[in-house]
Amino acid sequence: MKHYLTTILLLFPLMMQAQYKSQVWSPDNGDGTFTNPVINADYSDPDVCVGASGEDFYLTASSFNSIPGLPILHSKDLVNWKIVNHAVKALPPLERYNVPQHGNGVWAPSIRYNQYNQTYYIYWGDPDLGVFVTTAKDPEGEWTEPQCVIPGKGMIDTTPLWDEDGKCYLVNGWANSRCQFNSVLTVREMSADGMKQIGNPVIVFDGNGTEDRTAEGPKFYKRDGWYWIMCPAGGVPVGHQLAMRSKSPFGPYESKRVLATGNTGINGPHQGGWVHLKSGEDWFLHFQDKEAYGRVVWLEPVEWKDNWPVMGEKAKNYCGQPVLKHKKPNVGKTYPIENPAESDEFNSIQLGKQWQWHANYQQTFGMPTPYGYMRVFCHKQSEDYKNMWEAGNLLLQKTPADNFTATTKIRLSAKDEGQYGGLTVFGMDYQALVLKRVGDEFQLQQITCKNADKGKPEEVKVLATLKATAKDKVDYQPAIHCDAYLRLKVSYLGGKNADGTNKHEASVEFAWSKDGKKYQTVGDKFTMRQGKWIGAKIGIMAAEPAGKKVRGWVDVDWFRVTK
């Protein structure tokens, strides 16, 4: 482990300012062009706004039950992005979200700057509880505690609009799973500060029985006297993007399809945010569903034709298709290449912003240290334990590219029998390579679980028996320790779906090393699978059998993402 405390503390401010450059995916080609996706990670249902200066862009995305939630990403050019904050530290009510709530929580947020009170707002729908909002004067600073402004079931995908007269309107979609209807969009009036409903909802669009079924994810804008609602329809895998316009926020609206797959093989290009630049250009950020990898973020140019926004390229009847490579947005300057953080040396007393837990954070999940490692405590399994779908202490991050390798150096400190921890790729199916204490030795094990969300049990394969690296010298709650380097490699399998769109399957292969130099591939290959409304995630797992034993832990020296 690294114990250079003085050096770390001296270098901490510099490290926090450093620009992270990914080894596995960077959209900026360095020649004035970019290649999509601009964020090749699961920032699903993205929304973006222009900051108060007119020169900063802020993006947020669905975070569901992952905490910290509502990630805030910053960019100067819409191509190079950095994770700068999270707006939610804990989801209310605590008694609900202190345990994993896979697929619940934050659905399709919107981020807006209200120029009338110089405040940033993020709205989202919790499909079980209602419409929530948090606010901040600085997106990179403190956000207020989440507040429920419209209680009720089924309201999702909420976006506010502040009109020139200061009035506030809110558009939203509806979740069939909660209220037994969907494919409609509604608009209601809110108080001027956006914190209270003062009008009843009005249906402004109905996609039922049409190719625009599953209309959802609406975003609200105003341009040259026209009210605009932009939303996806047709379903996540194969849908398209609609633009609707009206002279009144309550309609009636006319609509056109403005972005679809075309002949690109890019499935369901839709749901995102439109931004207008100081240079006069318009751009649209949206997601593409890449199945096990999650929903990644694309950037499309927008041209206006007959007062309709045509997105992408090769437009037919106002409908464009996604661009793979394009000239970067004209923001007046050229900015350095920067990507969302992936690798982590754990040299800070603040947990890196790429990491999330699977429930509201509790201190028994784990803690950073000033000694160059992150400690993850073992999850106490339930008496009727089936699999790690129950665990909130999973320390995970998004997959960063189609092909990549993740390597970590860990020490398992086991104070009792059966304590284990290691490296995992986690979704509704998951696999892990772990060290587990068995007697006074350790086993290198491969844990595999399919249909974890349905309560299916794990399968365990013993790969090797290892001696303890070290033992505590005292006899009070002594631990034995085992060090190892663990690695997983994700490889894109390619292929086509029946509808001609690209298939996004990936295989995972694990390896390990005693010295970090020579790695041995072990275990069975695994097909990566997405989680509940999220992509598969990678990171650290630690657990132990139920009971009142002294808790064990994993110290993570570093975690590195490479080619």
mmCIF file with all atom_site columns, C-alpha atoms in Angstrom, residues 404-531:
data_model
loop_
_atom_site.group_PDB
_atom_site.id
_atom_site.type_symbol
_atom_site.label_atom_id
_atom_site.label_alt_id
_atom_site.label_comp_id
_atom_site.label_asym_id
_atom_site.label_entity_id
_atom_site.label_seq_id
_atom_site.pdbx_PDB_ins_code
_atom_site.Cartn_x
_atom_site.Cartn_y
_atom_site.Cartn_z
_atom_site.occupancy
_atom_site.B_iso_or_equiv
_atom_site.pdbx_formal_charge
_atom_site.auth_seq_id
_atom_site.auth_comp_id
_atom_site.auth_asym_id
_atom_site.auth_atom_id
_atom_site.pdbx_PDB_model_num
ATOM 1   C CA . PHE A 1 404 ? -11.209 -2.067  -22.062 1.00 0.00 ? 404 PHE A CA 1
ATOM 2   C CA . THR A 1 405 ? -9.268  -3.678  -19.224 1.00 0.00 ? 405 THR A CA 1
ATOM 3   C CA . ALA A 1 406 ? -9.753  -2.908  -15.534 1.00 0.00 ? 406 ALA A CA 1
ATOM 4   C CA . THR A 1 407 ? -7.044  -3.934  -13.068 1.00 0.00 ? 407 THR A CA 1
ATOM 5   C CA . THR A 1 408 ? -6.951  -3.475  -9.314  1.00 0.00 ? 408 THR A CA 1
ATOM 6   C CA . LYS A 1 409 ? -4.560  -4.214  -6.476  1.00 0.00 ? 409 LYS A CA 1
ATOM 7   C CA . ILE A 1 410 ? -6.334  -5.293  -3.299  1.00 0.00 ? 410 ILE A CA 1
ATOM 8   C CA . ARG A 1 411 ? -5.714  -6.688  0.160   1.00 0.00 ? 411 ARG A CA 1
ATOM 9   C CA . LEU A 1 412 ? -8.422  -8.784  1.812   1.00 0.00 ? 412 LEU A CA 1
ATOM 10  C CA . SER A 1 413 ? -8.251  -8.530  5.598   1.00 0.00 ? 413 SER A CA 1
ATOM 11  C CA . ALA A 1 414 ? -10.296 -11.431 6.923   1.00 0.00 ? 414 ALA A CA 1
ATOM 12  C CA . LYS A 1 415 ? -10.997 -11.648 10.644  1.00 0.00 ? 415 LYS A CA 1
ATOM 13  C CA . ASP A 1 416 ? -13.216 -14.678 10.298  1.00 0.00 ? 416 ASP A CA 1
ATOM 14  C CA . GLU A 1 417 ? -14.184 -17.601 8.119   1.00 0.00 ? 417 GLU A CA 1
ATOM 15  C CA . GLY A 1 418 ? -15.993 -16.950 4.839   1.00 0.00 ? 418 GLY A CA 1
ATOM 16  C CA . GLN A 1 419 ? -15.114 -13.280 4.403   1.00 0.00 ? 419 GLN A CA 1
ATOM 17  C CA . TYR A 1 420 ? -14.331 -12.393 0.803   1.00 0.00 ? 420 TYR A CA 1
ATOM 18  C CA . GLY A 1 421 ? -13.876 -9.571  -1.676  1.00 0.00 ? 421 GLY A CA 1
ATOM 19  C CA . GLY A 1 422 ? -12.603 -8.717  -5.114  1.00 0.00 ? 422 GLY A CA 1
ATOM 20  C CA . LEU A 1 423 ? -13.370 -7.433  -8.591  1.00 0.00 ? 423 LEU A CA 1
ATOM 21  C CA . THR A 1 424 ? -16.780 -7.650  -10.245 1.00 0.00 ? 424 THR A CA 1
ATOM 22  C CA . VAL A 1 425 ? -18.767 -6.815  -13.362 1.00 0.00 ? 425 VAL A CA 1
ATOM 23  C CA . PHE A 1 426 ? -22.278 -6.372  -12.055 1.00 0.00 ? 426 PHE A CA 1
ATOM 24  C CA . GLY A 1 427 ? -25.740 -6.431  -13.596 1.00 0.00 ? 427 GLY A CA 1
ATOM 25  C CA . MET A 1 428 ? -28.807 -8.645  -13.568 1.00 0.00 ? 428 MET A CA 1
ATOM 26  C CA . ASP A 1 429 ? -26.198 -11.295 -14.321 1.00 0.00 ? 429 ASP A CA 1
ATOM 27  C CA . TYR A 1 430 ? -22.851 -10.774 -12.607 1.00 0.00 ? 430 TYR A CA 1
ATOM 28  C CA . GLN A 1 431 ? -19.469 -12.357 -12.174 1.00 0.00 ? 431 GLN A CA 1
ATOM 29  C CA . ALA A 1 432 ? -16.652 -11.701 -9.715  1.00 0.00 ? 432 ALA A CA 1
ATOM 30  C CA . LEU A 1 433 ? -13.098 -12.814 -9.057  1.00 0.00 ? 433 LEU A CA 1
ATOM 31  C CA . VAL A 1 434 ? -12.576 -12.804 -5.291  1.00 0.00 ? 434 VAL A CA 1
ATOM 32  C CA . LEU A 1 435 ? -10.272 -13.827 -2.470  1.00 0.00 ? 435 LEU A CA 1
ATOM 33  C CA . LYS A 1 436 ? -12.083 -15.785 0.269   1.00 0.00 ? 436 LYS A CA 1
ATOM 34  C CA . ARG A 1 437 ? -10.859 -16.937 3.660   1.00 0.00 ? 437 ARG A CA 1
ATOM 35  C CA . VAL A 1 438 ? -11.240 -20.674 4.173   1.00 0.00 ? 438 VAL A CA 1
ATOM 36  C CA . GLY A 1 439 ? -9.703  -21.768 7.468   1.00 0.00 ? 439 GLY A CA 1
ATOM 37  C CA . ASP A 1 440 ? -6.258  -20.183 7.745   1.00 0.00 ? 440 ASP A CA 1
ATOM 38  C CA . GLU A 1 441 ? -5.818  -19.987 3.979   1.00 0.00 ? 441 GLU A CA 1
ATOM 39  C CA . PHE A 1 442 ? -7.487  -18.241 1.101   1.00 0.00 ? 442 PHE A CA 1
ATOM 40  C CA . GLN A 1 443 ? -9.205  -19.424 -2.036  1.00 0.00 ? 443 GLN A CA 1
ATOM 41  C CA . LEU A 1 444 ? -9.257  -17.592 -5.334  1.00 0.00 ? 444 LEU A CA 1
ATOM 42  C CA . GLN A 1 445 ? -12.871 -18.037 -6.418  1.00 0.00 ? 445 GLN A CA 1
ATOM 43  C CA . GLN A 1 446 ? -15.019 -17.150 -9.408  1.00 0.00 ? 446 GLN A CA 1
ATOM 44  C CA . ILE A 1 447 ? -18.580 -16.244 -8.415  1.00 0.00 ? 447 ILE A CA 1
ATOM 45  C CA . THR A 1 448 ? -21.225 -16.250 -11.150 1.00 0.00 ? 448 THR A CA 1
ATOM 46  C CA . CYS A 1 449 ? -24.898 -15.389 -10.819 1.00 0.00 ? 449 CYS A CA 1
ATOM 47  C CA . LYS A 1 450 ? -27.482 -15.333 -13.587 1.00 0.00 ? 450 LYS A CA 1
ATOM 48  C CA . ASN A 1 451 ? -30.839 -13.637 -13.060 1.00 0.00 ? 451 ASN A CA 1
ATOM 49  C CA . ALA A 1 452 ? -29.733 -12.096 -9.783  1.00 0.00 ? 452 ALA A CA 1
ATOM 50  C CA . ASP A 1 453 ? -32.743 -9.780  -9.965  1.00 0.00 ? 453 ASP A CA 1
ATOM 51  C CA . LYS A 1 454 ? -34.997 -12.841 -9.745  1.00 0.00 ? 454 LYS A CA 1
ATOM 52  C CA . GLY A 1 455 ? -33.302 -14.200 -6.627  1.00 0.00 ? 455 GLY A CA 1
ATOM 53  C CA . LYS A 1 456 ? -31.310 -16.956 -8.312  1.00 0.00 ? 456 LYS A CA 1
ATOM 54  C CA . PRO A 1 457 ? -28.357 -18.366 -6.318  1.00 0.00 ? 457 PRO A CA 1
ATOM 55  C CA . GLU A 1 458 ? -24.681 -17.913 -7.078  1.00 0.00 ? 458 GLU A CA 1
ATOM 56  C CA . GLU A 1 459 ? -22.393 -20.558 -8.500  1.00 0.00 ? 459 GLU A CA 1
ATOM 57  C CA . VAL A 1 460 ? -18.879 -20.713 -7.040  1.00 0.00 ? 460 VAL A CA 1
ATOM 58  C CA . LYS A 1 461 ? -15.813 -22.140 -8.736  1.00 0.00 ? 461 LYS A CA 1
ATOM 59  C CA . VAL A 1 462 ? -12.572 -22.578 -6.761  1.00 0.00 ? 462 VAL A CA 1
ATOM 60  C CA . LEU A 1 463 ? -9.603  -21.610 -8.924  1.00 0.00 ? 463 LEU A CA 1
ATOM 61  C CA . ALA A 1 464 ? -6.625  -21.753 -6.550  1.00 0.00 ? 464 ALA A CA 1
ATOM 62  C CA . THR A 1 465 ? -5.594  -22.001 -2.894  1.00 0.00 ? 465 THR A CA 1
ATOM 63  C CA . LEU A 1 466 ? -3.350  -19.222 -1.562  1.00 0.00 ? 466 LEU A CA 1
ATOM 64  C CA . LYS A 1 467 ? -1.308  -18.751 1.585   1.00 0.00 ? 467 LYS A CA 1
ATOM 65  C CA . ALA A 1 468 ? -1.834  -15.692 3.756   1.00 0.00 ? 468 ALA A CA 1
ATOM 66  C CA . THR A 1 469 ? 0.365   -12.755 2.798   1.00 0.00 ? 469 THR A CA 1
ATOM 67  C CA . ALA A 1 470 ? 0.494   -11.489 6.386   1.00 0.00 ? 470 ALA A CA 1
ATOM 68  C CA . LYS A 1 471 ? -0.983  -12.139 9.831   1.00 0.00 ? 471 LYS A CA 1
ATOM 69  C CA . ASP A 1 472 ? -1.771  -9.775  12.691  1.00 0.00 ? 472 ASP A CA 1
ATOM 70  C CA . LYS A 1 473 ? 0.729   -10.096 15.522  1.00 0.00 ? 473 LYS A CA 1
ATOM 71  C CA . VAL A 1 474 ? -1.762  -9.297  18.294  1.00 0.00 ? 474 VAL A CA 1
ATOM 72  C CA . ASP A 1 475 ? -4.284  -11.827 19.561  1.00 0.00 ? 475 ASP A CA 1
ATOM 73  C CA . TYR A 1 476 ? -7.219  -9.372  19.817  1.00 0.00 ? 476 TYR A CA 1
ATOM 74  C CA . GLN A 1 477 ? -9.596  -9.911  16.883  1.00 0.00 ? 477 GLN A CA 1
ATOM 75  C CA . PRO A 1 478 ? -6.650  -10.908 14.686  1.00 0.00 ? 478 PRO A CA 1
ATOM 76  C CA . ALA A 1 479 ? -6.935  -10.927 10.900  1.00 0.00 ? 479 ALA A CA 1
ATOM 77  C CA . ILE A 1 480 ? -5.041  -12.733 8.210   1.00 0.00 ? 480 ILE A CA 1
ATOM 78  C CA . HIS A 1 481 ? -4.394  -10.887 4.977   1.00 0.00 ? 481 HIS A CA 1
ATOM 79  C CA . CYS A 1 482 ? -4.069  -11.799 1.339   1.00 0.00 ? 482 CYS A CA 1
ATOM 80  C CA . ASP A 1 483 ? -2.800  -9.533  -1.455  1.00 0.00 ? 483 ASP A CA 1
ATOM 81  C CA . ALA A 1 484 ? -3.549  -9.958  -5.136  1.00 0.00 ? 484 ALA A CA 1
ATOM 82  C CA . TYR A 1 485 ? -3.814  -8.150  -8.432  1.00 0.00 ? 485 TYR A CA 1
ATOM 83  C CA . LEU A 1 486 ? -7.159  -8.809  -10.133 1.00 0.00 ? 486 LEU A CA 1
ATOM 84  C CA . ARG A 1 487 ? -8.078  -7.981  -13.709 1.00 0.00 ? 487 ARG A CA 1
ATOM 85  C CA . LEU A 1 488 ? -11.102 -8.117  -15.993 1.00 0.00 ? 488 LEU A CA 1
ATOM 86  C CA . LYS A 1 489 ? -11.137 -7.614  -19.749 1.00 0.00 ? 489 LYS A CA 1
ATOM 87  C CA . VAL A 1 490 ? -14.295 -6.575  -21.611 1.00 0.00 ? 490 VAL A CA 1
ATOM 88  C CA . SER A 1 491 ? -14.453 -7.327  -25.340 1.00 0.00 ? 491 SER A CA 1
ATOM 89  C CA . TYR A 1 492 ? -17.147 -6.169  -27.740 1.00 0.00 ? 492 TYR A CA 1
ATOM 90  C CA . LEU A 1 493 ? -18.692 -9.059  -29.678 1.00 0.00 ? 493 LEU A CA 1
ATOM 91  C CA . GLY A 1 494 ? -20.481 -7.062  -32.384 1.00 0.00 ? 494 GLY A CA 1
ATOM 92  C CA . GLY A 1 495 ? -23.167 -8.425  -34.668 1.00 0.00 ? 495 GLY A CA 1
ATOM 93  C CA . LYS A 1 496 ? -26.575 -7.218  -35.862 1.00 0.00 ? 496 LYS A CA 1
ATOM 94  C CA . ASN A 1 497 ? -30.076 -7.409  -34.438 1.00 0.00 ? 497 ASN A CA 1
ATOM 95  C CA . ALA A 1 498 ? -32.999 -8.648  -36.533 1.00 0.00 ? 498 ALA A CA 1
ATOM 96  C CA . ASP A 1 499 ? -33.992 -5.045  -37.350 1.00 0.00 ? 499 ASP A CA 1
ATOM 97  C CA . GLY A 1 500 ? -30.509 -4.274  -38.726 1.00 0.00 ? 500 GLY A CA 1
ATOM 98  C CA . THR A 1 501 ? -29.340 -2.209  -35.773 1.00 0.00 ? 501 THR A CA 1
ATOM 99  C CA . ASN A 1 502 ? -26.028 -2.946  -34.099 1.00 0.00 ? 502 ASN A CA 1
ATOM 100 C CA . LYS A 1 503 ? -25.926 -5.628  -31.397 1.00 0.00 ? 503 LYS A CA 1
ATOM 101 C CA . HIS A 1 504 ? -24.051 -4.640  -28.253 1.00 0.00 ? 504 HIS A CA 1
ATOM 102 C CA . GLU A 1 505 ? -22.952 -7.857  -26.581 1.00 0.00 ? 505 GLU A CA 1
ATOM 103 C CA . ALA A 1 506 ? -19.689 -8.157  -24.689 1.00 0.00 ? 506 ALA A CA 1
ATOM 104 C CA . SER A 1 507 ? -17.641 -10.967 -23.160 1.00 0.00 ? 507 SER A CA 1
ATOM 105 C CA . VAL A 1 508 ? -15.739 -10.685 -19.895 1.00 0.00 ? 508 VAL A CA 1
ATOM 106 C CA . GLU A 1 509 ? -12.574 -12.581 -18.999 1.00 0.00 ? 509 GLU A CA 1
ATOM 107 C CA . PHE A 1 510 ? -10.821 -12.478 -15.632 1.00 0.00 ? 510 PHE A CA 1
ATOM 108 C CA . ALA A 1 511 ? -7.150  -12.840 -14.727 1.00 0.00 ? 511 ALA A CA 1
ATOM 109 C CA . TRP A 1 512 ? -5.009  -12.525 -11.620 1.00 0.00 ? 512 TRP A CA 1
ATOM 110 C CA . SER A 1 513 ? -1.417  -12.060 -10.549 1.00 0.00 ? 513 SER A CA 1
ATOM 111 C CA . LYS A 1 514 ? 0.662   -12.400 -7.395  1.00 0.00 ? 514 LYS A CA 1
ATOM 112 C CA . ASP A 1 515 ? 3.179   -9.725  -8.337  1.00 0.00 ? 515 ASP A CA 1
ATOM 113 C CA . GLY A 1 516 ? 1.370   -7.445  -10.810 1.00 0.00 ? 516 GLY A CA 1
ATOM 114 C CA . LYS A 1 517 ? 3.695   -8.498  -13.622 1.00 0.00 ? 517 LYS A CA 1
ATOM 115 C CA . LYS A 1 518 ? 2.615   -11.883 -14.853 1.00 0.00 ? 518 LYS A CA 1
ATOM 116 C CA . TYR A 1 519 ? -1.144  -12.419 -15.133 1.00 0.00 ? 519 TYR A CA 1
ATOM 117 C CA . GLN A 1 520 ? -2.901  -15.763 -15.476 1.00 0.00 ? 520 GLN A CA 1
ATOM 118 C CA . THR A 1 521 ? -6.318  -15.962 -17.143 1.00 0.00 ? 521 THR A CA 1
ATOM 119 C CA . VAL A 1 522 ? -8.698  -17.940 -14.939 1.00 0.00 ? 522 VAL A CA 1
ATOM 120 C CA . GLY A 1 523 ? -12.273 -19.133 -14.781 1.00 0.00 ? 523 GLY A CA 1
ATOM 121 C CA . ASP A 1 524 ? -15.026 -19.175 -17.359 1.00 0.00 ? 524 ASP A CA 1
ATOM 122 C CA . LYS A 1 525 ? -15.834 -16.396 -19.816 1.00 0.00 ? 525 LYS A CA 1
ATOM 123 C CA . PHE A 1 526 ? -18.919 -14.387 -18.995 1.00 0.00 ? 526 PHE A CA 1
ATOM 124 C CA . THR A 1 527 ? -21.430 -12.505 -21.138 1.00 0.00 ? 527 THR A CA 1
ATOM 125 C CA . MET A 1 528 ? -21.932 -9.039  -19.672 1.00 0.00 ? 528 MET A CA 1
ATOM 126 C CA . ARG A 1 529 ? -25.541 -8.064  -18.930 1.00 0.00 ? 529 ARG A CA 1
ATOM 127 C CA . GLN A 1 530 ? -27.122 -4.759  -17.999 1.00 0.00 ? 530 GLN A CA 1
ATOM 128 C CA . GLY A 1 531 ? -28.639 -3.950  -14.601 1.00 0.00 ? 531 GLY A CA 1
#
